[in-house]
PDB file of C-alpha atoms in Angstrom:
ATOM      1  CA  MET A 169      41.380  -5.381 -10.322  1.00  0.00           C
ATOM      2  CA  SER A 170      40.111  -4.952  -6.890  1.00  0.00           C
ATOM      3  CA  LYS A 171      37.590  -2.246  -6.780  1.00  0.00           C
ATOM      4  CA  GLU A 172      39.299   0.206  -5.483  1.00  0.00           C
ATOM      5  CA  GLN A 173      41.257   0.129  -8.234  1.00  0.00           C
ATOM      6  CA  GLU A 174      38.679   0.291 -10.565  1.00  0.00           C
ATOM      7  CA  ASN A 175      37.244   3.284  -9.001  1.00  0.00           C
ATOM      8  CA  LYS A 176      40.897   4.840  -8.768  1.00  0.00           C
ATOM      9  CA  ALA A 177      40.277   4.805 -12.215  1.00  0.00           C
ATOM     10  CA  ILE A 178      37.298   5.936 -13.288  1.00  0.00           C
ATOM     11  CA  VAL A 179      37.755   9.324 -11.030  1.00  0.00           C
ATOM     12  CA  GLY A 180      41.473   9.636 -12.586  1.00  0.00           C
ATOM     13  CA  ARG A 181      40.121  10.114 -15.851  1.00  0.00           C
ATOM     14  CA  TRP A 182      37.036  11.891 -14.520  1.00  0.00           C
ATOM     15  CA  PHE A 183      38.804  14.898 -12.745  1.00  0.00           C
ATOM     16  CA  THR A 184      41.655  14.764 -15.721  1.00  0.00           C
ATOM     17  CA  ALA A 185      38.524  15.260 -18.652  1.00  0.00           C
ATOM     18  CA  PHE A 186      35.875  17.358 -16.333  1.00  0.00           C
ATOM     19  CA  TRP A 187      38.723  19.292 -14.351  1.00  0.00           C
ATOM     20  CA  GLY A 188      41.855  19.427 -16.229  1.00  0.00           C
ATOM     21  CA  LYS A 189      43.289  22.182 -18.893  1.00  0.00           C
ATOM     22  CA  ASP A 190      40.936  20.674 -21.742  1.00  0.00           C
ATOM     23  CA  CYS A 191      37.428  20.171 -20.532  1.00  0.00           C
ATOM     24  CA  ASN A 192      35.764  17.305 -22.622  1.00  0.00           C
ATOM     25  CA  LEU A 193      32.444  17.209 -21.505  1.00  0.00           C
ATOM     26  CA  ALA A 194      30.800  14.020 -23.477  1.00  0.00           C
ATOM     27  CA  ILE A 195      33.127  12.897 -20.271  1.00  0.00           C
ATOM     28  CA  VAL A 196      29.420  13.364 -18.751  1.00  0.00           C
ATOM     29  CA  ASP A 197      27.886  11.073 -20.939  1.00  0.00           C
ATOM     30  CA  GLU A 198      30.301   8.204 -20.080  1.00  0.00           C
ATOM     31  CA  LEU A 199      31.232   8.391 -16.856  1.00  0.00           C
ATOM     32  CA  ALA A 200      28.643  10.658 -14.649  1.00  0.00           C
ATOM     33  CA  HIS A 201      25.406   8.579 -13.522  1.00  0.00           C
ATOM     34  CA  ARG A 202      22.565   9.997 -14.626  1.00  0.00           C
ATOM     35  CA  ASP A 203      21.238  11.425 -11.278  1.00  0.00           C
ATOM     36  CA  MET A 204      24.775  12.495 -10.420  1.00  0.00           C
ATOM     37  CA  LEU A 205      25.172  15.422  -7.201  1.00  0.00           C
ATOM     38  CA  LEU A 206      28.048  17.914  -7.148  1.00  0.00           C
ATOM     39  CA  GLN A 207      28.365  20.142  -4.973  1.00  0.00           C
ATOM     40  CA  TYR A 208      31.217  22.506  -4.290  1.00  0.00           C
ATOM     41  CA  SER A 209      31.542  25.290  -1.580  1.00  0.00           C
ATOM     42  CA  LEU A 210      31.385  28.593  -4.040  1.00  0.00           C
ATOM     43  CA  HIS A 211      28.652  27.383  -5.815  1.00  0.00           C
ATOM     44  CA  ALA A 212      25.446  26.380  -5.541  1.00  0.00           C
ATOM     45  CA  PRO A 213      24.954  22.375  -6.043  1.00  0.00           C
ATOM     46  CA  ARG A 214      24.778  20.368  -9.684  1.00  0.00           C
ATOM     47  CA  ARG A 215      22.487  17.468 -10.582  1.00  0.00           C
ATOM     48  CA  GLY A 216      22.148  16.009 -13.389  1.00  0.00           C
ATOM     49  CA  HIS A 217      24.140  15.610 -16.684  1.00  0.00           C
ATOM     50  CA  ASP A 218      22.308  18.772 -18.387  1.00  0.00           C
ATOM     51  CA  ASP A 219      22.466  20.703 -14.997  1.00  0.00           C
ATOM     52  CA  ILE A 220      26.947  19.606 -14.602  1.00  0.00           C
ATOM     53  CA  LYS A 221      27.541  20.018 -18.350  1.00  0.00           C
ATOM     54  CA  ARG A 222      25.574  24.108 -18.135  1.00  0.00           C
ATOM     55  CA  PHE A 223      27.643  25.238 -15.374  1.00  0.00           C
ATOM     56  CA  MET A 224      31.143  23.536 -16.898  1.00  0.00           C
ATOM     57  CA  THR A 225      30.480  25.584 -19.725  1.00  0.00           C
ATOM     58  CA  ASP A 226      29.434  28.612 -17.920  1.00  0.00           C
ATOM     59  CA  PHE A 227      32.166  27.947 -15.049  1.00  0.00           C
ATOM     60  CA  ARG A 228      34.682  28.435 -18.773  1.00  0.00           C
ATOM     61  CA  ALA A 229      33.474  30.785 -20.291  1.00  0.00           C
ATOM     62  CA  ALA A 230      34.393  33.185 -17.835  1.00  0.00           C
ATOM     63  CA  PHE A 231      37.255  31.356 -17.508  1.00  0.00           C
ATOM     64  CA  PRO A 232      38.680  30.010 -20.359  1.00  0.00           C
ATOM     65  CA  ASP A 233      42.066  29.468 -18.730  1.00  0.00           C
ATOM     66  CA  LEU A 234      40.531  27.497 -15.775  1.00  0.00           C
ATOM     67  CA  ALA A 235      42.501  23.960 -14.856  1.00  0.00           C
ATOM     68  CA  PHE A 236      42.621  21.917 -11.099  1.00  0.00           C
ATOM     69  CA  GLY A 237      44.679  19.288 -11.029  1.00  0.00           C
ATOM     70  CA  GLY A 238      45.534  16.031  -8.530  1.00  0.00           C
ATOM     71  CA  THR A 239      48.242  17.020  -5.837  1.00  0.00           C
ATOM     72  CA  ALA A 240      48.445  13.667  -4.252  1.00  0.00           C
ATOM     73  CA  ASP A 241      47.756   9.713  -4.611  1.00  0.00           C
ATOM     74  CA  LEU A 242      43.879   9.422  -4.976  1.00  0.00           C
ATOM     75  CA  ILE A 243      42.993   7.328  -1.951  1.00  0.00           C
ATOM     76  CA  ALA A 244      39.566   4.726  -2.100  1.00  0.00           C
ATOM     77  CA  GLU A 245      37.900   2.237   0.151  1.00  0.00           C
ATOM     78  CA  GLY A 246      35.167   0.496  -0.974  1.00  0.00           C
ATOM     79  CA  ASP A 247      32.558   3.019  -3.469  1.00  0.00           C
ATOM     80  CA  TYR A 248      34.426   6.014  -2.492  1.00  0.00           C
ATOM     81  CA  VAL A 249      37.345   7.492  -3.755  1.00  0.00           C
ATOM     82  CA  VAL A 250      39.010  10.925  -2.041  1.00  0.00           C
ATOM     83  CA  GLY A 251      41.839  13.463  -4.216  1.00  0.00           C
ATOM     84  CA  ARG A 252      43.561  16.712  -3.182  1.00  0.00           C
ATOM     85  CA  TRP A 253      43.867  18.745  -5.602  1.00  0.00           C
ATOM     86  CA  GLU A 254      44.319  22.341  -6.413  1.00  0.00           C
ATOM     87  CA  GLY A 255      44.001  25.172  -9.484  1.00  0.00           C
ATOM     88  CA  GLY A 256      41.909  28.680 -10.616  1.00  0.00           C
ATOM     89  CA  GLY A 257      41.907  30.628 -13.513  1.00  0.00           C
ATOM     90  CA  THR A 258      41.755  34.140 -14.497  1.00  0.00           C
ATOM     91  CA  HIS A 259      38.655  35.455 -15.515  1.00  0.00           C
ATOM     92  CA  THR A 260      38.562  36.939 -19.093  1.00  0.00           C
ATOM     93  CA  GLY A 261      35.208  36.315 -20.429  1.00  0.00           C
ATOM     94  CA  PRO A 262      31.099  37.085 -19.993  1.00  0.00           C
ATOM     95  CA  ALA A 263      30.208  38.516 -16.605  1.00  0.00           C
ATOM     96  CA  PHE A 264      29.953  35.476 -13.986  1.00  0.00           C
ATOM     97  CA  ASP A 265      26.965  35.519 -11.021  1.00  0.00           C
ATOM     98  CA  ASP A 266      27.322  31.457 -10.237  1.00  0.00           C
ATOM     99  CA  PHE A 267      29.141  32.186  -6.866  1.00  0.00           C
ATOM    100  CA  LEU A 268      26.756  31.992  -3.618  1.00  0.00           C
ATOM    101  CA  VAL A 269      28.247  35.502  -2.440  1.00  0.00           C
ATOM    102  CA  GLY A 270      28.617  37.241  -5.406  1.00  0.00           C
ATOM    103  CA  GLY A 271      28.964  37.508  -9.109  1.00  0.00           C
ATOM    104  CA  LEU A 272      31.824  39.336 -11.562  1.00  0.00           C
ATOM    105  CA  PRO A 273      31.773  41.800 -14.299  1.00  0.00           C
ATOM    106  CA  ALA A 274      32.709  40.721 -17.881  1.00  0.00           C
ATOM    107  CA  ARG A 275      36.342  40.430 -18.303  1.00  0.00           C
ATOM    108  CA  SER A 276      37.483  41.411 -15.130  1.00  0.00           C
ATOM    109  CA  GLY A 277      40.695  39.778 -15.307  1.00  0.00           C
ATOM    110  CA  ARG A 278      40.892  38.526 -11.674  1.00  0.00           C
ATOM    111  CA  LYS A 279      42.294  35.559 -10.847  1.00  0.00           C
ATOM    112  CA  MET A 280      42.226  32.760  -8.255  1.00  0.00           C
ATOM    113  CA  ARG A 281      44.006  29.701  -7.592  1.00  0.00           C
ATOM    114  CA  PHE A 282      43.061  27.491  -4.367  1.00  0.00           C
ATOM    115  CA  SER A 283      42.994  23.923  -3.180  1.00  0.00           C
ATOM    116  CA  GLY A 284      40.470  21.665  -1.588  1.00  0.00           C
ATOM    117  CA  ILE A 285      39.702  17.525  -1.339  1.00  0.00           C
ATOM    118  CA  THR A 286      36.939  16.335  -2.655  1.00  0.00           C
ATOM    119  CA  VAL A 287      35.318  12.821  -2.049  1.00  0.00           C
ATOM    120  CA  LEU A 288      33.622  10.856  -4.484  1.00  0.00           C
ATOM    121  CA  ARG A 289      31.511   8.070  -4.734  1.00  0.00           C
ATOM    122  CA  VAL A 290      30.923   5.592  -7.576  1.00  0.00           C
ATOM    123  CA  GLU A 291      27.860   3.402  -8.232  1.00  0.00           C
ATOM    124  CA  ASP A 292      28.331   0.659 -10.941  1.00  0.00           C
ATOM    125  CA  GLY A 293      30.970   2.137 -12.878  1.00  0.00           C
ATOM    126  CA  LYS A 294      29.565   5.927 -12.494  1.00  0.00           C
ATOM    127  CA  VAL A 295      30.645   8.764 -10.630  1.00  0.00           C
ATOM    128  CA  ALA A 296      27.416   9.177  -8.669  1.00  0.00           C
ATOM    129  CA  GLU A 297      28.029  12.032  -6.241  1.00  0.00           C
ATOM    130  CA  GLU A 298      31.446  14.640  -6.232  1.00  0.00           C
ATOM    131  CA  ILE A 299      31.293  16.579  -2.973  1.00  0.00           C
ATOM    132  CA  GLY A 300      33.955  18.743  -2.325  1.00  0.00           C
ATOM    133  CA  LEU A 301      35.619  20.994   0.591  1.00  0.00           C
ATOM    134  CA  ASP A 302      37.936  23.772  -0.712  1.00  0.00           C
ATOM    135  CA  ASP A 303      39.739  26.763   0.194  1.00  0.00           C
ATOM    136  CA  GLY A 304      36.683  28.613  -1.101  1.00  0.00           C
ATOM    137  CA  VAL A 305      37.201  31.752   0.932  1.00  0.00           C
ATOM    138  CA  THR A 306      41.319  32.161  -0.674  1.00  0.00           C
ATOM    139  CA  ALA A 307      38.817  32.395  -4.064  1.00  0.00           C
ATOM    140  CA  LEU A 308      36.451  34.591  -3.159  1.00  0.00           C
ATOM    141  CA  GLN A 309      39.474  37.157  -1.480  1.00  0.00           C
ATOM    142  CA  GLN A 310      41.309  36.677  -4.665  1.00  0.00           C
ATOM    143  CA  LEU A 311      38.695  37.814  -7.260  1.00  0.00           C
ATOM    144  CA  GLY A 312      37.499  40.793  -5.004  1.00  0.00           C
ATOM    145  CA  LEU A 313      34.351  39.289  -3.340  1.00  0.00           C
ATOM    146  CA  LEU A 314      35.118  39.077  -0.288  1.00  0.00           C
ATOM    147  CA  ARG A 315      37.357  41.708   1.750  1.00  0.00           C
ATOM    148  CA  ALA A 316      40.464  39.636   4.119  1.00  0.00           C
ATOM    149  CA  ALA A 317      40.071  40.649   7.837  1.00  0.00           C
TER     150      ALA A 317
END
């Protein structure tokens, strides 16, 4: 198996276990580099196992049905893997103030569904960086945190 195929397999497992319908936080210890960077437009950057686990625990508490999935084949070159995805969830949990532009009161019932592209860097068999470009404006409009123009 080529390096690119190995990296795509690692990222595929990461996406499914971390971002899929049933999050398994043990995947962070297994597949994330100890200083992994997780960065998307909706939230402040996260770094390291504890910070990333805390982020996902809070995100999924606020959005219990949160799930994202791939919408195209992964593309790999060297240490980098690119994936296209879509997903979302309904805010039925506690208040959530992790968005960079504001927060939601408890159980707002607001739904978000949006898409994006993520570039991941794999180092020594571990995900070292996950940097995404997403349609956060759509999500924030759906959640009532930004007005549509």
